[in-house]
Tab-separated table of C-alpha atoms in Angstrom:
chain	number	residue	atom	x	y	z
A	27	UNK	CA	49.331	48.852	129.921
A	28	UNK	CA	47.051	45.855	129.726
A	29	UNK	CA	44.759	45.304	127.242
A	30	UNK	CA	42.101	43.183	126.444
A	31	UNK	CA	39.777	42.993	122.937
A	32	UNK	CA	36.293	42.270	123.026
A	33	UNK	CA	35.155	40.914	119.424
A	34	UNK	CA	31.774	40.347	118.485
A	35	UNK	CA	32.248	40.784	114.783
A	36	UNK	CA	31.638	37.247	112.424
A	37	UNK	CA	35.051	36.757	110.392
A	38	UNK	CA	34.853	37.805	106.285
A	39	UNK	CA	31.738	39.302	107.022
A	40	UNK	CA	32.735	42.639	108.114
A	41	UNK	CA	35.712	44.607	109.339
A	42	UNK	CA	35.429	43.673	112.859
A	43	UNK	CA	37.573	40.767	113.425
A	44	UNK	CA	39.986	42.429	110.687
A	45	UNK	CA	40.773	45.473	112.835
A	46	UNK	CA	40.840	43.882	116.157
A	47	UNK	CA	43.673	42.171	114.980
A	48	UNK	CA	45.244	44.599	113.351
A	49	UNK	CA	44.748	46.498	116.683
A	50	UNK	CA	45.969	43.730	118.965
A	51	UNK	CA	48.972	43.375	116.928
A	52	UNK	CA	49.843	47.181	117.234
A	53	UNK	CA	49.151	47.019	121.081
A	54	UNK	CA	51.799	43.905	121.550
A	55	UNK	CA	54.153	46.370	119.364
A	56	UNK	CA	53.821	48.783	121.780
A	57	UNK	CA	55.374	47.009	124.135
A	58	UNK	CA	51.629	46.455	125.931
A	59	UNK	CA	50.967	43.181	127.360
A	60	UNK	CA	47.481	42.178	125.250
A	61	UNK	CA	45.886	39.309	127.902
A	62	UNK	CA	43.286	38.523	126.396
A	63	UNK	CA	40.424	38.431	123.337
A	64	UNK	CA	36.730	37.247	123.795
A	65	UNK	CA	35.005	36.337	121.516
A	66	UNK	CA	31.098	37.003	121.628
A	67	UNK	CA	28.253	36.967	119.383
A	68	UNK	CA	29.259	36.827	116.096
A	69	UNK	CA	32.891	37.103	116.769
A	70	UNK	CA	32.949	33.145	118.042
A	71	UNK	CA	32.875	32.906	114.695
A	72	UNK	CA	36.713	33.330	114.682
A	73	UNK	CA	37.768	30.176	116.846
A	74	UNK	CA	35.337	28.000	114.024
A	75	UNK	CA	38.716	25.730	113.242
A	76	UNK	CA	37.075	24.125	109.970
A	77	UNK	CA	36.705	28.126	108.153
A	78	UNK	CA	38.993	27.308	104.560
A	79	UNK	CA	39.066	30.758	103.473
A	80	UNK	CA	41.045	30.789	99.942
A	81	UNK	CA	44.813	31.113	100.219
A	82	UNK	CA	45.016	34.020	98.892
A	83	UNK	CA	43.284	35.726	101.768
A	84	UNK	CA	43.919	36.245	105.302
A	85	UNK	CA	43.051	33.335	107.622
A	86	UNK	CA	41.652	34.775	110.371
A	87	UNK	CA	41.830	31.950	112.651
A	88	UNK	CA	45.535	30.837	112.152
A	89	UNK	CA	46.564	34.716	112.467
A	90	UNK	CA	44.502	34.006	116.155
A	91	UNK	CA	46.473	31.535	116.811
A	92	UNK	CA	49.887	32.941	115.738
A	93	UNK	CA	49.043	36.027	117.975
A	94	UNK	CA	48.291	33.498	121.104
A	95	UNK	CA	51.591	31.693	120.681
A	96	UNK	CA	53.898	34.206	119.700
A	97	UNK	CA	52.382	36.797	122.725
A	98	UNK	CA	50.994	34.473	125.216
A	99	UNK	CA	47.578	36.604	124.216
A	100	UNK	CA	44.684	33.618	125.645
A	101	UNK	CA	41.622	33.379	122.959
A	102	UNK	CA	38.642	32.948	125.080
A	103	UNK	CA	35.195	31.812	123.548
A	104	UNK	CA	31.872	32.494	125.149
A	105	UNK	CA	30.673	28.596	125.437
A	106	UNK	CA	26.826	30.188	125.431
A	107	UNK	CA	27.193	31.522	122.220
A	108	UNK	CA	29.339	29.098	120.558
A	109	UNK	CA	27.293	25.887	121.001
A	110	UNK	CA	24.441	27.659	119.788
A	111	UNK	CA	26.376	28.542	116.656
A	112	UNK	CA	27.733	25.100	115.504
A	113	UNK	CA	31.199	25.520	117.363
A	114	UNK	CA	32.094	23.033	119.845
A	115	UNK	CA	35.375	21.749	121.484
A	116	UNK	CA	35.900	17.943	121.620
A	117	UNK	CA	34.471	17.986	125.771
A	118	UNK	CA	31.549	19.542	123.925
A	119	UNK	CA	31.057	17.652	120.910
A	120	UNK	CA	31.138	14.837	123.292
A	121	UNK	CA	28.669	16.167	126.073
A	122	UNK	CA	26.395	16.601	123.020
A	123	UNK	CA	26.833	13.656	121.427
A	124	UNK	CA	28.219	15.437	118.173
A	125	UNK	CA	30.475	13.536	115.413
A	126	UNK	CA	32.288	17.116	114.815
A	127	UNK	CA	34.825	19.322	116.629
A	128	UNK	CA	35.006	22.804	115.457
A	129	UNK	CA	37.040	24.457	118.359
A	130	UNK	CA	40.955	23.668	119.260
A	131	UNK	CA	43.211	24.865	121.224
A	132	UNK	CA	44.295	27.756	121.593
A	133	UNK	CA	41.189	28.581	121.825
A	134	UNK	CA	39.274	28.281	124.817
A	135	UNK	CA	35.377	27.718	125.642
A	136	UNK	CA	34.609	29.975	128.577
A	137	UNK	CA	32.263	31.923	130.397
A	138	UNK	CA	30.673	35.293	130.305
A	139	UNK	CA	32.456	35.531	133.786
A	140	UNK	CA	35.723	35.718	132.055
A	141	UNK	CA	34.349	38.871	129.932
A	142	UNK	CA	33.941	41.045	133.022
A	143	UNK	CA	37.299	39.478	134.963
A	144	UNK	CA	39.124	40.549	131.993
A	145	UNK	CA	37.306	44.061	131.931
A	146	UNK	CA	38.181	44.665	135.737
A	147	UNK	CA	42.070	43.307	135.817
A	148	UNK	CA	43.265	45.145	132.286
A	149	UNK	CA	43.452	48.958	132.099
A	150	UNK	CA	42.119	48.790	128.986
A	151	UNK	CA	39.251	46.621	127.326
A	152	UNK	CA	38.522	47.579	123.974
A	153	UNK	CA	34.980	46.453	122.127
A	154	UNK	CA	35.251	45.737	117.746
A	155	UNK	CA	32.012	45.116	116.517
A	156	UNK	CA	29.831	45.518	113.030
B	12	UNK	CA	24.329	60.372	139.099
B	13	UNK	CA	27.698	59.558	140.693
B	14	UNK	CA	30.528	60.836	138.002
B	15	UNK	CA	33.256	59.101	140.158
B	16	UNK	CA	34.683	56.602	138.680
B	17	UNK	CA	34.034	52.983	140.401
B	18	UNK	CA	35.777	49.688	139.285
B	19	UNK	CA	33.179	47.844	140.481
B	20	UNK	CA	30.734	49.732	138.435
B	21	UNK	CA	29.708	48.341	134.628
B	22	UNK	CA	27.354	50.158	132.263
B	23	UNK	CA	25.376	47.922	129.337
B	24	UNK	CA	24.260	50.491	126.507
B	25	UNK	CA	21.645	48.202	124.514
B	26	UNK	CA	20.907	49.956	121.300
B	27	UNK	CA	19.223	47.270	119.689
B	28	UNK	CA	14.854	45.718	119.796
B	29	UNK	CA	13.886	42.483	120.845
B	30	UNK	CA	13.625	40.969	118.005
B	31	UNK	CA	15.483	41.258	114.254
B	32	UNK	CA	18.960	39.866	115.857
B	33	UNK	CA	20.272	38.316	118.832
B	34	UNK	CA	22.118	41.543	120.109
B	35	UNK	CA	19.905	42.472	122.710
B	36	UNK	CA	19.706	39.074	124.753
B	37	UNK	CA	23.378	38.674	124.568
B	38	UNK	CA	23.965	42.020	126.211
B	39	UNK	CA	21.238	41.314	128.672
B	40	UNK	CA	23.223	37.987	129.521
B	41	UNK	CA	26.917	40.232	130.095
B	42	UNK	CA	24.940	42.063	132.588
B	43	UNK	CA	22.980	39.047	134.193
B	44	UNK	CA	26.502	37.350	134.545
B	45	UNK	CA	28.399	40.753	135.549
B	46	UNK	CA	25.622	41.319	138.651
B	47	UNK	CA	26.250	37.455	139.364
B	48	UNK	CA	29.772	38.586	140.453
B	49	UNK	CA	28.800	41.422	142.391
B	50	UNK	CA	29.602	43.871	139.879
B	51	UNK	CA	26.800	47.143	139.946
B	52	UNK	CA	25.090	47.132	136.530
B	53	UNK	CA	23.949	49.635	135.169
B	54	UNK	CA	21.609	49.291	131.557
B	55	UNK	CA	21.358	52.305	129.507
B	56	UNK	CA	18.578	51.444	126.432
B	57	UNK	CA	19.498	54.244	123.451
B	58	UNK	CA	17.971	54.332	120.171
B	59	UNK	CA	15.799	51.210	119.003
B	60	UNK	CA	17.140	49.717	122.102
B	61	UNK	CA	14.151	51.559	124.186
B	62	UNK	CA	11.904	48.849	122.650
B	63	UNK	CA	12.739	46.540	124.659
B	64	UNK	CA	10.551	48.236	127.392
B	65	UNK	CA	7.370	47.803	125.561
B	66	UNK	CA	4.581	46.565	127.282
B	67	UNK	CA	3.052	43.125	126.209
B	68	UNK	CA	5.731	41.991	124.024
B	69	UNK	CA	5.291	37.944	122.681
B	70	UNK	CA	7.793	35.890	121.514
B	71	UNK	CA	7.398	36.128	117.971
B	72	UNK	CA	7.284	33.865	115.214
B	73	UNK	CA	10.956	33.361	115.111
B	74	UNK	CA	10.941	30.665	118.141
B	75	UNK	CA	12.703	33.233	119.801
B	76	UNK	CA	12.565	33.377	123.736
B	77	UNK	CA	11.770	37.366	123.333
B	78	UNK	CA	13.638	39.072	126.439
B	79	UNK	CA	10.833	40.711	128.466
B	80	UNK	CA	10.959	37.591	130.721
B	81	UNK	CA	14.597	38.508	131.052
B	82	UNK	CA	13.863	42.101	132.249
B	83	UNK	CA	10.995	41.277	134.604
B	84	UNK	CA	14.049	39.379	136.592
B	85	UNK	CA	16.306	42.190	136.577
B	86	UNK	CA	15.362	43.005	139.948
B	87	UNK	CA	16.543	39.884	141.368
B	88	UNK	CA	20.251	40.388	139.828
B	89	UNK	CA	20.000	43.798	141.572
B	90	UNK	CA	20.468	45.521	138.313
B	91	UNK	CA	18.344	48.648	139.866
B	92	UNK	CA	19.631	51.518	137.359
B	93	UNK	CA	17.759	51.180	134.245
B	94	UNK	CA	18.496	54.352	132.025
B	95	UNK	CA	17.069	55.620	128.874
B	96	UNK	CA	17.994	57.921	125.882
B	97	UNK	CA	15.077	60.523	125.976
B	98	UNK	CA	16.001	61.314	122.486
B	99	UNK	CA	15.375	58.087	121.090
B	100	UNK	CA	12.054	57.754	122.978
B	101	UNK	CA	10.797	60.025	121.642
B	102	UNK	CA	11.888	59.834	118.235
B	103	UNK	CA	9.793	56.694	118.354
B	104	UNK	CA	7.195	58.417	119.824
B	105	UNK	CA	7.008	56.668	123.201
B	106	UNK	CA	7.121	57.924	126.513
B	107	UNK	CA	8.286	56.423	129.925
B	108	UNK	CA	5.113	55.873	131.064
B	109	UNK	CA	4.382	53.776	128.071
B	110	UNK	CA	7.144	51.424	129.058
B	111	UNK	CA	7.425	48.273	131.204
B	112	UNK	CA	9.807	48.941	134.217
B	113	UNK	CA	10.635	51.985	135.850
B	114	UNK	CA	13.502	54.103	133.890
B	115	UNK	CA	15.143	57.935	134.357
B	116	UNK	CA	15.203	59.515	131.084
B	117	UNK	CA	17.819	61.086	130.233
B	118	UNK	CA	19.376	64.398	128.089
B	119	UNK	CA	22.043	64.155	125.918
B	120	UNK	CA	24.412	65.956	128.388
B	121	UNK	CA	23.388	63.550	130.813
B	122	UNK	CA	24.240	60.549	128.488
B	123	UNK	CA	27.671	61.876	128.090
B	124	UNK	CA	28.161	62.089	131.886
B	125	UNK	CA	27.033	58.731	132.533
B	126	UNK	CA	29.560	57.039	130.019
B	127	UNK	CA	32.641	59.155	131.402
B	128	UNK	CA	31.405	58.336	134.807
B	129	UNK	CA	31.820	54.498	134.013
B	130	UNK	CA	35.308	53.257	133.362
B	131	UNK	CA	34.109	49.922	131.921
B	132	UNK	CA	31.312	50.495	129.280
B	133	UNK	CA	30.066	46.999	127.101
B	134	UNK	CA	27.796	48.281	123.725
B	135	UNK	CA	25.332	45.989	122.493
């Protein structure tokens, strides 16, 4: 099948962005083809590429990344609610004439458009929130 | 209430007020930008979400843009199907006349044949 994750959950905060990829990494065990997560509301929180988390805890964002090279699994950022939370890719930290850039790739700045493409071409499109 | 299943269909539950956190505008922009492509949206308000219906809401103190303007324009995205959890209007004490746009009420049963009638469902 073809999934896709939904994430709205803020990293270290709460068990949101903890599960969904716990969850994404049982689906591409599976032997499902995971295309995609999006990250909205609090869950753009995961693509911020300065988090320093202590090493003797789970990076969120590199285990993102991992999961998007290793599986091909896109990371997909809704641009609305990432500039308006501090995370900006270096087209964006340009465009707003910012010194910073908090986004790489993988990850990917996107639109809400995306959400509901993703929603309509997977079979499955599964929501992690607080 | 259609229970077939329609991929073009897409139901927004919005369980959360206007104010307090950013939840409710950010589902009301998924289904803004899901009626942009065509999709059929429908909103189903549960819970505390029914207060974003209220009558004469202002923007608060917060500097927040409040969402009632955001509802008036509904109609333009063609977002027609505006549903709400009787339960939790009344546990509020509100009724539908109270409230800003027209909604259909619904029972619990009804709630539970609306969300297996929708095969994508985004919760706010």
């Amino acid at each position: 099948m073809r999934y896709a994750i939904l994430l709205m959950g803020a990293p270290y905060s709460n068990q949101a962005s903890h599960s969904a990829l716990r969850f994404a990494h049982a689906v591409v065990e599976r032997g499902h083809r995971l295309e995609a997560v999006f990250f909205y509301h609090d869950g753009v929180q995961n693509a911020a590429g300065l988090a320093a988390p202590p090493q003797d805890e789970p990076h969120l964002g590199e285990a993102w990344v991992s999961l998007a090279n290793e599986h091909r699994v896109a990371l997909q950022v809704c641009i609305a609610a990432a500039l308006r939370r501090g995370l900006l890719d270096e087209r964006e930290a340009v465009r707003h004439g910012k010194d910073g850039v908090s986004v790489q790739a993988p990850f990917e700045l996107t639109g809400l458009g995306q959400l509901i493409d993703l929603g309509t071409r997977c079979d499955r499109l599964v929501t992690f929130g607080p | 209430m259609r229970e077939q299943h329609d991929d073009n269909d897409l139901l927004v539950i919005l369980r959360h007020g206007p104010h307090g956190s950013s939840w409710l505008k950010e589902g009301l922009d998924a289904a803004l930008v899901a009626a942009a492509f065509g999709r059929r949206v429908s909103l189903l308000f549960m819970g505390e979400g029914v207060t974003a219906l209220m009558t004469n809401q202002q923007t608060g103190a917060l500097g927040q843009k409040g969402t009632a303007a955001t509802l008036e324009m509904l109609e333009m995205y063609d977002i027609e199907t505006l549903l709400v959890d009787a339960q939790g209007l009344s546990c509020l004490g509100l009724s539908s006349e109270e409230l800003m746009l027209e909604v259909e009420c619904l029972s619990s049963a009804a709630l539970a044949r609306v969300l297996s009638g929708h095969r994508l469902v985004l919760t706010f």
